[in-house]
């Protein structure tokens, strides 16, 4: 999970390098950024805009999908044909910072 890696590293060759390293390590990257750099975003097969929302009555905060800018992912080839495409999430990890009262 890279938090806003496009901020300073938005050159195409830097994004390609990040993705090549992650492919070699078998890691799927999830980029988050507040930038709308169309040149950098063009490097990705799937771009989804998210929006912070809240239910004030219930005191809940959540993220919702705003729009799919580039909804295309490569089609998965049948088993044994061509290059494999990773198409499932096998693990997740979430870190929640403690509130100032808990610290």
mmCIF file of C-alpha atoms in Angstrom, residues 76-85:
data_model
loop_
_atom_site.group_PDB
_atom_site.id
_atom_site.type_symbol
_atom_site.label_atom_id
_atom_site.label_comp_id
_atom_site.label_asym_id
_atom_site.label_seq_id
_atom_site.Cartn_x
_atom_site.Cartn_y
_atom_site.Cartn_z
ATOM 1 C CA UNK A 76 -7.614 -13.594 -17.053
ATOM 2 C CA UNK A 77 -6.357 -16.310 -19.383
ATOM 3 C CA UNK A 78 -7.623 -19.860 -18.824
ATOM 4 C CA UNK A 79 -5.327 -22.021 -16.691
ATOM 5 C CA UNK A 80 -2.151 -22.982 -18.506
ATOM 6 C CA UNK A 81 -2.514 -20.368 -21.257
ATOM 7 C CA UNK A 82 -0.290 -17.323 -21.446
ATOM 8 C CA UNK A 83 0.896 -15.113 -18.642
ATOM 9 C CA UNK A 84 -0.938 -15.373 -15.340
ATOM 10 C CA UNK A 85 -2.902 -12.375 -14.111
#
